[in-house]
Amino acid sequence: MRSIYRSPAAHDQVRDWCEKRLDAWPVPHTRSHVDTSAGATHVTTAGSTPAPGTPSIVLVPGTNMNTAVSLDTLESLSGVGQAIAVDVPGQPGLSTAVRPGRDRTARYGRWLSEVMDQVAPRGAVVVGHSLGGAIALACTSERITARVVVSPAGLIRLRVSPAVLGATLPWLLRPTVHRAERLLRHMAAPGTRPPHALADWMALVGTCRSSLAPPPLPRSALTAARTAPVFVIVGAGDTFLPASSLRRAAELLLGADLLVIGGAGHLVLDEAVDRVASVVSEALGAR
């Protein structure tokens, strides 16, 4: 498999951006790498060690995202419990640059199991956004005490409107901050402006080989995910995952109610992180 980076220089630029963000983050935290079958995985931990019998929180970011872009989310989650963020292999960040091959989502599920064995021996509530949501649903680890999937892939196919496509293609052809902002406005709630740091990041990763959203998971995998409580969250303005379609899938495939958050789009972790943290707090007690 090829690296997601088109050149060594692109690799270095992404790593430098992430490391500078983490180095400047004032929240006390630790950083490390763990070895997995998918390659070295970068792990960032914030918050105090949980009491015996209390699970941690594991955050799995979505496509093109990572810990360094998700520091506000990680900080909010660390106020609920010990929060552990992982950079997904094959996504821009500080983990290995190569994606798993065939059956990618299933392999990502096994990767997450291996990570949890090493970083969450007491168990954890897994919080997955977009691609991370699909990974959380595909992971069969017995250490998962609950799943909180936010604007999750893996249930239905993401809808790409002509307007989104019209903003995506120029960004891919020549990524700039302006073009990244135009794309992010479609991902955010209508009438809101995405964080400037996120636009800077998307301008940078536009030079990488972006991955598409995974297809829906097999019904057998979704049935297996029901062994632990599942909480499904979406923004009311999510252009990729309309709430009406996602609600039917969540109820039918996961037996879960859908929480629709007003004033948020696909970037609900940035737009309504406190609401997500409150659901995670509920999930910690729902084992």
XYZ file of N, CA, C and O in Angstrom, residues 180-280:
404
model
N -10.420 25.547 1.353
C -10.742 24.689 2.494
C -11.911 25.265 3.278
O -12.813 24.530 3.709
N -11.929 26.594 3.473
C -13.036 27.223 4.186
C -14.348 27.037 3.435
O -15.399 26.784 4.048
N -14.282 27.126 2.121
C -15.501 26.941 1.324
C -16.046 25.523 1.507
O -17.261 25.327 1.668
N -15.164 24.524 1.513
C -15.599 23.147 1.731
C -16.142 22.964 3.146
O -17.198 22.347 3.353
N -15.440 23.515 4.129
C -15.849 23.339 5.519
C -17.192 24.007 5.803
O -17.934 23.546 6.682
N -17.518 25.076 5.083
C -18.820 25.710 5.299
C -19.957 24.759 4.953
O -21.039 24.839 5.536
N -19.717 23.858 3.999
C -20.733 22.852 3.684
C -20.800 21.780 4.772
O -21.852 21.149 4.958
N -19.708 21.564 5.473
C -19.667 20.543 6.514
C -20.196 21.062 7.844
O -20.642 20.285 8.689
N -20.138 22.365 8.043
C -20.611 22.977 9.285
C -22.105 23.268 9.186
O -22.735 23.130 8.135
N -22.681 23.678 10.310
C -24.091 24.068 10.320
C -24.286 25.298 9.444
O -23.392 26.148 9.351
N -25.428 25.411 8.778
C -25.677 26.575 7.926
C -25.502 27.884 8.684
O -25.952 28.034 9.821
N -24.779 28.818 8.052
C -24.603 30.139 8.625
C -23.488 30.258 9.635
O -23.289 31.339 10.200
N -22.737 29.186 9.876
C -21.639 29.246 10.846
C -20.299 29.215 10.116
O -20.201 28.741 8.988
N -19.280 29.711 10.793
C -17.942 29.762 10.211
C -17.059 28.751 10.926
O -16.923 28.792 12.157
N -16.428 27.837 10.199
C -15.568 26.834 10.830
C -14.349 27.484 11.487
O -13.930 28.576 11.105
N -13.768 26.831 12.493
C -12.563 27.372 13.130
C -11.441 27.590 12.122
O -11.245 26.774 11.208
N -10.702 28.691 12.290
C -9.638 29.005 11.333
C -8.556 27.929 11.327
O -8.010 27.585 10.274
N -8.254 27.374 12.508
C -7.228 26.324 12.568
C -7.629 25.111 11.745
O -6.778 24.447 11.143
N -8.930 24.829 11.699
C -9.396 23.693 10.909
C -9.240 23.963 9.425
O -8.895 23.069 8.649
N -9.460 25.210 9.012
C -9.248 25.568 7.606
C -7.774 25.467 7.238
O -7.422 24.986 6.147
N -6.891 25.918 8.131
C -5.451 25.769 7.892
C -5.089 24.293 7.714
O -4.303 23.935 6.829
N -5.654 23.466 8.585
C -5.360 22.031 8.523
C -5.855 21.425 7.213
O -5.134 20.676 6.543
N -7.067 21.742 6.820
C -7.623 21.160 5.595
C -6.871 21.641 4.361
O -6.739 20.906 3.377
N -6.350 22.857 4.395
C -5.512 23.319 3.285
C -4.235 22.498 3.209
O -3.732 22.203 2.119
N -3.715 22.114 4.363
C -2.497 21.310 4.404
C -2.757 19.880 3.934
O -2.011 19.346 3.102
N -3.810 19.244 4.429
C -4.036 17.833 4.079
C -4.637 17.669 2.690
O -4.739 16.549 2.197
N -5.024 18.774 2.077
C -5.473 18.667 0.692
C -4.387 18.153 -0.233
O -4.661 17.687 -1.344
N -3.147 18.225 0.228
C -2.030 17.715 -0.572
C -1.829 16.216 -0.378
O -1.006 15.620 -1.066
N -2.571 15.604 0.557
C -2.438 14.165 0.812
C -3.431 13.381 -0.045
O -4.317 13.947 -0.679
N -3.286 12.072 -0.030
C -4.222 11.193 -0.727
C -5.382 10.909 0.212
O -5.297 10.052 1.085
N -6.461 11.640 0.039
C -7.597 11.496 0.935
C -8.327 10.189 0.665
O -8.381 9.707 -0.479
N -8.901 9.602 1.709
C -9.674 8.376 1.552
C -11.154 8.707 1.494
O -11.608 9.714 2.042
N -11.913 7.853 0.849
C -13.357 8.026 0.794
C -13.988 7.442 2.056
O -13.368 6.660 2.777
N -15.234 7.812 2.301
C -15.942 7.238 3.438
C -16.174 5.752 3.191
O -16.411 5.325 2.048
N -16.105 4.928 4.221
C -16.314 3.498 4.034
C -17.778 3.204 3.714
O -18.675 3.967 4.086
N -18.053 2.083 3.043
C -19.442 1.695 2.775
C -20.103 1.215 4.057
O -19.434 1.004 5.081
N -21.423 1.034 4.049
C -22.102 0.503 5.235
C -21.518 -0.846 5.658
O -21.124 -1.663 4.821
N -21.455 -1.048 6.954
C -20.935 -2.300 7.492
C -21.933 -3.428 7.266
O -23.149 -3.191 7.160
N -21.456 -4.660 7.199
C -22.380 -5.802 7.101
C -23.317 -5.836 8.300
O -22.952 -5.424 9.409
N -24.510 -6.344 8.082
C -25.483 -6.410 9.178
C -24.944 -7.225 10.355
O -25.215 -6.913 11.522
N -24.150 -8.262 10.063
C -23.598 -9.085 11.141
C -22.681 -8.266 12.047
O -22.674 -8.445 13.273
N -21.899 -7.349 11.461
C -21.011 -6.508 12.260
C -21.818 -5.546 13.132
O -21.472 -5.301 14.296
N -22.901 -5.004 12.587
C -23.722 -4.078 13.352
C -24.482 -4.802 14.461
O -24.682 -4.252 15.552
N -24.887 -6.041 14.194
C -25.524 -6.838 15.249
C -24.549 -7.072 16.388
O -24.912 -6.972 17.576
N -23.284 -7.362 16.057
C -22.269 -7.583 17.084
C -22.033 -6.323 17.907
O -21.729 -6.391 19.103
N -22.172 -5.152 17.278
C -21.947 -3.889 17.994
C -22.994 -3.639 19.068
O -22.778 -2.838 19.982
N -24.123 -4.334 18.996
C -25.202 -4.129 19.954
C -24.945 -4.812 21.292
O -25.753 -4.711 22.210
N -23.813 -5.515 21.406
C -23.496 -6.177 22.674
C -23.174 -5.162 23.767
O -23.165 -5.516 24.949
N -22.869 -3.934 23.415
C -22.668 -2.849 24.376
C -23.605 -1.712 23.989
O -23.997 -1.590 22.824
N -24.002 -0.869 24.941
C -24.904 0.244 24.614
C -24.332 1.122 23.491
O -23.129 1.384 23.451
N -25.199 1.557 22.588
C -24.791 2.402 21.470
C -25.582 3.710 21.521
O -26.808 3.695 21.635
N -24.862 4.816 21.427
C -25.457 6.142 21.379
C -25.085 6.752 20.027
O -23.905 6.794 19.673
N -26.082 7.216 19.288
C -25.848 7.755 17.945
C -26.224 9.233 17.938
O -27.322 9.606 18.368
N -25.301 10.065 17.444
C -25.473 11.519 17.460
C -25.252 12.060 16.048
O -24.351 11.600 15.330
N -26.041 13.037 15.655
C -25.830 13.709 14.374
C -26.238 15.170 14.518
O -27.091 15.515 15.339
N -25.613 16.036 13.739
C -26.020 17.431 13.696
C -27.247 17.600 12.820
O -27.387 16.933 11.784
N -28.128 18.498 13.219
C -29.352 18.708 12.442
C -29.043 19.182 11.030
O -29.822 18.939 10.098
N -27.893 19.850 10.846
C -27.532 20.359 9.528
C -26.491 19.521 8.820
O -25.794 20.035 7.927
N -26.355 18.255 9.184
C -25.352 17.397 8.550
C -25.739 17.126 7.103
O -26.749 16.477 6.829
N -24.939 17.632 6.169
C -25.263 17.483 4.751
C -24.966 16.086 4.235
O -25.543 15.648 3.240
N -24.060 15.362 4.911
C -23.693 14.015 4.458
C -24.632 12.943 4.996
O -24.849 11.922 4.344
N -25.148 13.158 6.193
C -25.956 12.145 6.868
C -27.267 12.790 7.329
O -27.392 13.201 8.486
N -28.269 12.878 6.456
C -29.545 13.475 6.866
C -30.128 12.714 8.049
O -30.136 11.479 8.085
N -30.601 13.464 9.027
C -31.075 12.844 10.264
C -32.199 11.848 10.018
O -32.267 10.802 10.681
N -33.078 12.137 9.064
C -34.198 11.227 8.821
C -33.712 9.853 8.370
O -34.215 8.816 8.830
N -32.718 9.818 7.485
C -32.185 8.541 7.010
C -31.373 7.840 8.089
O -31.456 6.619 8.266
N -30.578 8.615 8.828
C -29.742 8.012 9.858
C -30.592 7.478 11.005
O -30.271 6.436 11.593
N -31.698 8.151 11.314
C -32.566 7.695 12.409
C -33.114 6.305 12.100
O -33.097 5.412 12.973
N -33.589 6.094 10.885
C -34.139 4.784 10.526
C -33.072 3.697 10.645
O -33.332 2.606 11.156
N -31.852 3.990 10.177
C -30.782 3.002 10.231
C -30.371 2.707 11.668
O -30.133 1.548 12.040
N -30.287 3.752 12.505
C -29.893 3.551 13.901
C -30.908 2.677 14.631
O -30.537 1.783 15.402
N -32.192 2.935 14.386
C -33.225 2.149 15.062
C -33.253 0.715 14.554
O -33.323 -0.233 15.353
N -33.173 0.543 13.238
C -33.298 -0.790 12.652
C -32.064 -1.647 12.896
O -32.179 -2.828 13.257
N -30.881 -1.060 12.710
C -29.649 -1.842 12.725
C -28.984 -1.901 14.093
O -28.280 -2.865 14.397
N -29.185 -0.861 14.919
C -28.510 -0.813 16.209
C -29.473 -0.809 17.395
O -29.031 -0.897 18.544
N -30.759 -0.688 17.125
C -31.721 -0.585 18.215
C -31.488 0.645 19.054
O -31.748 0.642 20.264
N -30.993 1.713 18.431
C -30.601 2.915 19.163
C -31.431 4.109 18.718
O -31.776 4.242 17.537
N -31.744 4.984 19.671
C -32.369 6.260 19.335
C -31.302 7.197 18.772
O -30.115 7.063 19.066
N -31.720 8.152 17.971
C -30.806 9.135 17.392
C -30.968 10.466 18.112
O -32.082 10.990 18.218
N -29.860 11.013 18.601
C -29.862 12.360 19.167
C -29.476 13.336 18.068
O -28.376 13.253 17.519
N -30.378 14.245 17.748
C -30.130 15.266 16.728
C -29.824 16.577 17.434
O -30.639 17.068 18.223
N -28.653 17.133 17.166
C -28.215 18.357 17.831
C -28.428 19.550 16.903
O -27.837 19.618 15.819
N -29.265 20.470 17.328
C -29.503 21.673 16.546
C -28.281 22.577 16.532
O -27.462 22.554 17.454
N -28.147 23.361 15.482
C -27.021 24.281 15.376
C -25.705 23.603 15.085
O -24.640 24.194 15.312
N -25.736 22.373 14.593
C -24.517 21.632 14.270
C -24.690 20.932 12.938
O -25.807 20.602 12.523
N -23.564 20.724 12.257
C -23.568 19.979 11.009
C -22.736 18.724 11.156
O -22.750 18.066 12.199
N -21.959 18.393 10.118
C -21.117 17.203 10.191
C -19.955 17.407 11.148
O -19.378 16.432 11.636
N -19.625 18.654 11.453
C -18.528 18.967 12.375
C -19.045 19.095 13.799
O -18.606 19.958 14.565
N -19.946 18.214 14.185
C -20.624 18.348 15.466
C -19.650 18.298 16.643
O -19.896 18.921 17.678
N -18.515 17.608 16.510
C -17.544 17.581 17.595
C -16.947 18.961 17.846
O -16.553 19.281 18.968
N -16.851 19.780 16.815
C -16.356 21.140 16.977
C -17.485 22.089 17.391
O -17.250 23.066 18.106
N -18.690 21.802 16.940
C -19.794 22.742 17.107
C -20.598 22.515 18.392
O -21.260 23.435 18.873
N -20.559 21.312 18.929
C -21.387 21.003 20.101
C -20.670 20.003 21.001
O -21.261 19.028 21.457
N -19.402 20.276 21.286
C -18.601 19.300 22.022
C -19.143 19.081 23.431
O -19.071 17.955 23.958
N -19.713 20.106 24.060
C -20.234 19.921 25.415
C -21.431 18.971 25.423
O -21.601 18.175 26.364
N -22.270 19.044 24.384
C -23.400 18.116 24.290
C -22.896 16.686 24.110
O -23.433 15.748 24.706
N -21.881 16.528 23.288
C -21.309 15.189 23.094
C -20.727 14.674 24.399
O -20.921 13.504 24.774
N -20.023 15.534 25.126
C -19.419 15.120 26.394
C -20.484 14.685 27.392
O -20.270 13.745 28.173
N -21.651 15.327 27.376
C -22.711 14.922 28.295
C -23.243 13.539 27.947
O -23.592 12.754 28.845
N -23.290 13.222 26.663
C -23.706 11.875 26.250
C -22.656 10.857 26.667
O -22.986 9.755 27.131
N -21.386 11.212 26.531
C -20.314 10.306 26.955
C -20.410 10.056 28.451
O -20.224 8.922 28.920
